[in-house]
Amino acid sequence: MHGPSRRGKLLLFALALTLVSSMLVLFLPLIVAQTFYYSRDTILLLIPAKNFMLLAVALGMLVVMLVIIAFLQKPWSYTLATIVVLLSGITGYASTQSIILIEQQGITIRDVYKKEHYTWDSIARVTYYYTAHTDDGKYTFVTTTGEEITINETPLFDAYKKSVFREVLKRHNISYETHSR
C-alpha cells in the first residue's frame, strides 16, 4: 500500500496555494495596513495597487517553485527553489511597505525604499479635480516649495472623511479649491 507520491503531494500543495492565494492577495495588504499603519489620527489610509500586485507575484513564484520541484528533483532545482523562496519573501515584504496616510498631522507617503512626511504647515494649497457624474477624482497637494503630490480619490474617501479632511485644512489655513474637468 503506497501513499501519494512526493510529486503528487507537491502538486496538491501548489494547487491549494493557488486557491488560497486569491484570498491572501485580496486581504493580506489590508490586514497589514490596518494593523501596523492605522492610528486614531488617521483620516484616510490608502494602499497602492502595486502592493496587491507584488503579493500576487510573490505567491505566484512560490507556486511555480513547487511545480518545478515536483517535476525536477535534481540538486540544482533545490538551489533554484531556495533562491525563488528568498525572492518571494523579499517581494512579499515589499508588498507591505507602500502606503499613503492622510492624518491629523500631515501626509505620509511610504514606498519600499523611502518615507516622506509632509506636515500641514508645509502644504500651501490643495486642489480637487473631478469629472462630473463619476468617481474619478484627484487631490493635488502643493507644498510651500512647489512640489506637487497627487493622490487619486477612492471610495474609501467617503463624505465623513472628506469633511474631517476639510476641517483639518481649514484649521491650518490651507486653501482648498475644486475644479471640474
PDB file of C-alpha atoms in Angstrom:
ATOM      1  CA  MET A   1       0.000   0.000   0.000  1.00  0.00           C
ATOM      2  CA  HIS A   2       1.675   3.067  -1.248  1.00  0.00           C
ATOM      3  CA  GLY A   3       0.651   6.564  -0.269  1.00  0.00           C
ATOM      4  CA  PRO A   4       0.648   9.576  -2.557  1.00  0.00           C
ATOM      5  CA  SER A   5       3.930  10.234  -4.314  1.00  0.00           C
ATOM      6  CA  ARG A   6       6.142  13.135  -3.432  1.00  0.00           C
ATOM      7  CA  ARG A   7       5.330  14.725  -6.794  1.00  0.00           C
ATOM      8  CA  GLY A   8       1.615  14.377  -6.093  1.00  0.00           C
ATOM      9  CA  LYS A   9       1.960  15.975  -2.663  1.00  0.00           C
ATOM     10  CA  LEU A  10       3.895  18.922  -4.087  1.00  0.00           C
ATOM     11  CA  LEU A  11       1.365  19.426  -6.888  1.00  0.00           C
ATOM     12  CA  LEU A  12      -1.539  19.248  -4.430  1.00  0.00           C
ATOM     13  CA  PHE A  13       0.180  21.799  -2.214  1.00  0.00           C
ATOM     14  CA  ALA A  14       0.750  24.038  -5.278  1.00  0.00           C
ATOM     15  CA  LEU A  15      -2.934  23.719  -6.178  1.00  0.00           C
ATOM     16  CA  ALA A  16      -4.022  24.523  -2.604  1.00  0.00           C
ATOM     17  CA  LEU A  17      -1.692  27.538  -2.505  1.00  0.00           C
ATOM     18  CA  THR A  18      -3.118  28.722  -5.828  1.00  0.00           C
ATOM     19  CA  LEU A  19      -6.659  28.522  -4.461  1.00  0.00           C
ATOM     20  CA  VAL A  20      -5.787  30.299  -1.208  1.00  0.00           C
ATOM     21  CA  SER A  21      -3.630  32.919  -2.952  1.00  0.00           C
ATOM     22  CA  SER A  22      -6.561  34.914  -4.298  1.00  0.00           C
ATOM     23  CA  MET A  23      -7.912  35.455  -0.789  1.00  0.00           C
ATOM     24  CA  LEU A  24      -4.452  36.282   0.548  1.00  0.00           C
ATOM     25  CA  VAL A  25      -3.862  38.808  -2.224  1.00  0.00           C
ATOM     26  CA  LEU A  26      -7.191  40.493  -1.528  1.00  0.00           C
ATOM     27  CA  PHE A  27      -6.960  40.681   2.249  1.00  0.00           C
ATOM     28  CA  LEU A  28      -3.350  40.481   3.454  1.00  0.00           C
ATOM     29  CA  PRO A  29      -2.339  44.030   2.378  1.00  0.00           C
ATOM     30  CA  LEU A  30      -5.477  45.387   4.063  1.00  0.00           C
ATOM     31  CA  ILE A  31      -4.807  43.479   7.275  1.00  0.00           C
ATOM     32  CA  VAL A  32      -1.162  44.567   7.398  1.00  0.00           C
ATOM     33  CA  ALA A  33      -2.064  48.216   6.717  1.00  0.00           C
ATOM     34  CA  GLN A  34      -4.786  48.292   9.359  1.00  0.00           C
ATOM     35  CA  THR A  35      -2.606  46.520  11.907  1.00  0.00           C
ATOM     36  CA  PHE A  36       0.695  48.342  11.506  1.00  0.00           C
ATOM     37  CA  TYR A  37      -0.072  51.766   9.994  1.00  0.00           C
ATOM     38  CA  TYR A  38      -3.517  52.850  11.158  1.00  0.00           C
ATOM     39  CA  SER A  39      -3.854  55.126  14.198  1.00  0.00           C
ATOM     40  CA  ARG A  40      -6.538  57.291  15.757  1.00  0.00           C
ATOM     41  CA  ASP A  41      -5.187  60.324  13.928  1.00  0.00           C
ATOM     42  CA  THR A  42      -5.563  58.684  10.529  1.00  0.00           C
ATOM     43  CA  ILE A  43      -8.178  60.310   8.332  1.00  0.00           C
ATOM     44  CA  LEU A  44      -7.553  58.105   5.306  1.00  0.00           C
ATOM     45  CA  LEU A  45      -5.312  55.103   4.729  1.00  0.00           C
ATOM     46  CA  LEU A  46      -4.683  54.209   1.088  1.00  0.00           C
ATOM     47  CA  ILE A  47      -2.975  51.069  -0.136  1.00  0.00           C
ATOM     48  CA  PRO A  48      -1.435  51.385  -3.601  1.00  0.00           C
ATOM     49  CA  ALA A  49      -2.422  48.755  -6.170  1.00  0.00           C
ATOM     50  CA  LYS A  50       1.210  47.739  -6.502  1.00  0.00           C
ATOM     51  CA  ASN A  51       1.034  46.137  -3.035  1.00  0.00           C
ATOM     52  CA  PHE A  52      -1.592  43.700  -4.271  1.00  0.00           C
ATOM     53  CA  MET A  53       0.368  43.013  -7.471  1.00  0.00           C
ATOM     54  CA  LEU A  54       3.634  42.413  -5.611  1.00  0.00           C
ATOM     55  CA  LEU A  55       1.931  39.956  -3.262  1.00  0.00           C
ATOM     56  CA  ALA A  56       0.383  38.136  -6.233  1.00  0.00           C
ATOM     57  CA  VAL A  57       3.833  37.871  -7.830  1.00  0.00           C
ATOM     58  CA  ALA A  58       5.343  36.567  -4.574  1.00  0.00           C
ATOM     59  CA  LEU A  59       2.697  33.882  -4.188  1.00  0.00           C
ATOM     60  CA  GLY A  60       2.909  33.008  -7.900  1.00  0.00           C
ATOM     61  CA  MET A  61       6.652  32.492  -7.510  1.00  0.00           C
ATOM     62  CA  LEU A  62       6.001  30.009  -4.688  1.00  0.00           C
ATOM     63  CA  VAL A  63       3.510  28.066  -6.818  1.00  0.00           C
ATOM     64  CA  VAL A  64       5.967  27.926  -9.730  1.00  0.00           C
ATOM     65  CA  MET A  65       8.709  26.794  -7.350  1.00  0.00           C
ATOM     66  CA  LEU A  66       6.525  23.925  -6.080  1.00  0.00           C
ATOM     67  CA  VAL A  67       5.733  22.802  -9.625  1.00  0.00           C
ATOM     68  CA  ILE A  68       9.410  22.930 -10.609  1.00  0.00           C
ATOM     69  CA  ILE A  69      10.419  20.822  -7.611  1.00  0.00           C
ATOM     70  CA  ALA A  70       7.583  18.374  -8.305  1.00  0.00           C
ATOM     71  CA  PHE A  71       8.898  17.619 -11.790  1.00  0.00           C
ATOM     72  CA  LEU A  72      12.620  18.306 -11.474  1.00  0.00           C
ATOM     73  CA  GLN A  73      14.047  16.701  -8.386  1.00  0.00           C
ATOM     74  CA  LYS A  74      17.680  17.482  -9.086  1.00  0.00           C
ATOM     75  CA  PRO A  75      20.237  19.111  -6.760  1.00  0.00           C
ATOM     76  CA  TRP A  76      20.248  22.339  -8.790  1.00  0.00           C
ATOM     77  CA  SER A  77      16.441  22.546  -8.618  1.00  0.00           C
ATOM     78  CA  TYR A  78      16.628  22.738  -4.820  1.00  0.00           C
ATOM     79  CA  THR A  79      19.127  25.594  -5.103  1.00  0.00           C
ATOM     80  CA  LEU A  80      16.768  27.299  -7.541  1.00  0.00           C
ATOM     81  CA  ALA A  81      13.863  26.696  -5.146  1.00  0.00           C
ATOM     82  CA  THR A  82      15.794  28.294  -2.282  1.00  0.00           C
ATOM     83  CA  ILE A  83      16.516  31.355  -4.423  1.00  0.00           C
ATOM     84  CA  VAL A  84      12.868  31.582  -5.504  1.00  0.00           C
ATOM     85  CA  VAL A  85      11.672  31.330  -1.877  1.00  0.00           C
ATOM     86  CA  LEU A  86      14.067  34.131  -0.868  1.00  0.00           C
ATOM     87  CA  LEU A  87      12.952  36.321  -3.782  1.00  0.00           C
ATOM     88  CA  SER A  88       9.336  35.570  -2.957  1.00  0.00           C
ATOM     89  CA  GLY A  89       9.919  36.591   0.661  1.00  0.00           C
ATOM     90  CA  ILE A  90      11.548  39.847  -0.398  1.00  0.00           C
ATOM     91  CA  THR A  91       8.711  40.569  -2.833  1.00  0.00           C
ATOM     92  CA  GLY A  92       6.123  39.699  -0.186  1.00  0.00           C
ATOM     93  CA  TYR A  93       7.818  42.038   2.291  1.00  0.00           C
ATOM     94  CA  ALA A  94       7.898  44.810  -0.328  1.00  0.00           C
ATOM     95  CA  SER A  95       4.148  44.336  -0.821  1.00  0.00           C
ATOM     96  CA  THR A  96       3.557  45.552   2.739  1.00  0.00           C
ATOM     97  CA  GLN A  97       5.707  48.680   2.624  1.00  0.00           C
ATOM     98  CA  SER A  98       3.895  51.122   0.341  1.00  0.00           C
ATOM     99  CA  ILE A  99       1.139  53.167   1.950  1.00  0.00           C
ATOM    100  CA  ILE A 100      -0.373  56.645   1.863  1.00  0.00           C
ATOM    101  CA  LEU A 101      -1.697  58.135   5.096  1.00  0.00           C
ATOM    102  CA  ILE A 102      -3.631  61.356   5.410  1.00  0.00           C
ATOM    103  CA  GLU A 103      -3.508  62.157   9.116  1.00  0.00           C
ATOM    104  CA  GLN A 104      -4.234  64.991  11.520  1.00  0.00           C
ATOM    105  CA  GLN A 105      -0.503  65.876  11.498  1.00  0.00           C
ATOM    106  CA  GLY A 106       0.024  65.723   7.731  1.00  0.00           C
ATOM    107  CA  ILE A 107       0.527  63.342   4.848  1.00  0.00           C
ATOM    108  CA  THR A 108       2.845  60.343   4.968  1.00  0.00           C
ATOM    109  CA  ILE A 109       3.833  58.579   1.771  1.00  0.00           C
ATOM    110  CA  ARG A 110       5.757  55.358   2.310  1.00  0.00           C
ATOM    111  CA  ASP A 111       7.334  53.471  -0.513  1.00  0.00           C
ATOM    112  CA  VAL A 112       9.547  50.428  -0.399  1.00  0.00           C
ATOM    113  CA  TYR A 113      12.760  52.445  -0.111  1.00  0.00           C
ATOM    114  CA  LYS A 114      11.696  55.821   1.215  1.00  0.00           C
ATOM    115  CA  LYS A 115       9.286  57.557   3.535  1.00  0.00           C
ATOM    116  CA  GLU A 116       8.199  61.138   3.079  1.00  0.00           C
ATOM    117  CA  HIS A 117       6.178  63.049   5.629  1.00  0.00           C
ATOM    118  CA  TYR A 118       4.626  66.410   4.878  1.00  0.00           C
ATOM    119  CA  THR A 119       3.242  68.393   7.794  1.00  0.00           C
ATOM    120  CA  TRP A 120       0.223  70.576   7.146  1.00  0.00           C
ATOM    121  CA  ASP A 121       2.464  73.619   7.655  1.00  0.00           C
ATOM    122  CA  SER A 122       4.431  72.566   4.573  1.00  0.00           C
ATOM    123  CA  ILE A 123       1.306  72.355   2.365  1.00  0.00           C
ATOM    124  CA  ALA A 124       0.386  75.598   0.584  1.00  0.00           C
ATOM    125  CA  ARG A 125      -2.839  74.544  -1.163  1.00  0.00           C
ATOM    126  CA  VAL A 126      -4.977  71.570  -2.100  1.00  0.00           C
ATOM    127  CA  THR A 127      -6.894  71.266  -5.356  1.00  0.00           C
ATOM    128  CA  TYR A 128      -9.516  68.622  -6.031  1.00  0.00           C
ATOM    129  CA  TYR A 129     -10.016  67.792  -9.720  1.00  0.00           C
ATOM    130  CA  TYR A 130     -13.110  65.786 -10.566  1.00  0.00           C
ATOM    131  CA  THR A 131     -15.188  64.677 -13.503  1.00  0.00           C
ATOM    132  CA  ALA A 132     -18.916  65.199 -13.118  1.00  0.00           C
ATOM    133  CA  HIS A 133     -21.013  62.054 -12.524  1.00  0.00           C
ATOM    134  CA  THR A 134     -18.007  59.789 -11.987  1.00  0.00           C
ATOM    135  CA  ASP A 135     -15.913  58.765  -9.013  1.00  0.00           C
ATOM    136  CA  ASP A 136     -12.730  59.714 -10.854  1.00  0.00           C
ATOM    137  CA  GLY A 137     -11.168  62.458  -8.784  1.00  0.00           C
ATOM    138  CA  LYS A 138      -7.660  63.535  -7.842  1.00  0.00           C
ATOM    139  CA  TYR A 139      -6.319  65.573  -4.971  1.00  0.00           C
ATOM    140  CA  THR A 140      -3.241  67.637  -5.732  1.00  0.00           C
ATOM    141  CA  PHE A 141      -1.302  68.886  -2.734  1.00  0.00           C
ATOM    142  CA  VAL A 142       1.166  71.691  -3.474  1.00  0.00           C
ATOM    143  CA  THR A 143       3.899  72.211  -0.880  1.00  0.00           C
ATOM    144  CA  THR A 144       5.386  75.556   0.052  1.00  0.00           C
ATOM    145  CA  THR A 145       8.461  74.586  -2.001  1.00  0.00           C
ATOM    146  CA  GLY A 146       6.309  73.971  -5.111  1.00  0.00           C
ATOM    147  CA  GLU A 147       6.367  70.172  -5.048  1.00  0.00           C
ATOM    148  CA  GLU A 148       3.120  68.547  -6.201  1.00  0.00           C
ATOM    149  CA  ILE A 149       1.716  65.396  -4.643  1.00  0.00           C
ATOM    150  CA  THR A 150      -1.221  63.753  -6.404  1.00  0.00           C
ATOM    151  CA  ILE A 151      -3.487  61.243  -4.680  1.00  0.00           C
ATOM    152  CA  ASN A 152      -6.312  59.545  -6.544  1.00  0.00           C
ATOM    153  CA  GLU A 153      -9.724  59.548  -4.937  1.00  0.00           C
ATOM    154  CA  THR A 154     -11.112  56.212  -3.796  1.00  0.00           C
ATOM    155  CA  PRO A 155     -14.484  55.104  -2.462  1.00  0.00           C
ATOM    156  CA  LEU A 156     -12.808  54.920   0.963  1.00  0.00           C
ATOM    157  CA  PHE A 157     -12.736  58.714   0.977  1.00  0.00           C
ATOM    158  CA  ASP A 158     -16.397  58.999   1.972  1.00  0.00           C
ATOM    159  CA  ALA A 159     -18.355  62.110   2.940  1.00  0.00           C
ATOM    160  CA  TYR A 160     -17.402  61.894   6.623  1.00  0.00           C
ATOM    161  CA  LYS A 161     -13.687  61.593   5.883  1.00  0.00           C
ATOM    162  CA  LYS A 162     -13.900  64.439   3.378  1.00  0.00           C
ATOM    163  CA  SER A 163     -15.497  66.691   5.988  1.00  0.00           C
ATOM    164  CA  VAL A 164     -12.799  65.817   8.558  1.00  0.00           C
ATOM    165  CA  PHE A 165     -10.166  66.456   5.871  1.00  0.00           C
ATOM    166  CA  ARG A 166     -11.659  69.882   5.059  1.00  0.00           C
ATOM    167  CA  GLU A 167     -11.772  70.769   8.772  1.00  0.00           C
ATOM    168  CA  VAL A 168      -8.055  69.969   9.065  1.00  0.00           C
ATOM    169  CA  LEU A 169      -7.320  72.138   6.022  1.00  0.00           C
ATOM    170  CA  LYS A 170      -9.386  74.984   7.464  1.00  0.00           C
ATOM    171  CA  ARG A 171      -7.659  74.660  10.861  1.00  0.00           C
ATOM    172  CA  HIS A 172      -4.257  75.035   9.159  1.00  0.00           C
ATOM    173  CA  ASN A 173      -5.397  77.828   6.800  1.00  0.00           C
ATOM    174  CA  ILE A 174      -4.706  75.829   3.649  1.00  0.00           C
ATOM    175  CA  SER A 175      -6.616  76.957   0.567  1.00  0.00           C
ATOM    176  CA  TYR A 176      -8.880  74.286  -0.892  1.00  0.00           C
ATOM    177  CA  GLU A 177     -10.273  74.511  -4.419  1.00  0.00           C
ATOM    178  CA  THR A 178     -12.344  72.219  -6.581  1.00  0.00           C
ATOM    179  CA  HIS A 179     -12.180  72.102 -10.358  1.00  0.00           C
ATOM    180  CA  SER A 180     -14.253  70.140 -12.824  1.00  0.00           C
ATOM    181  CA  ARG A 181     -12.539  68.552 -15.793  1.00  0.00           C
TER     182      ARG A 181
END
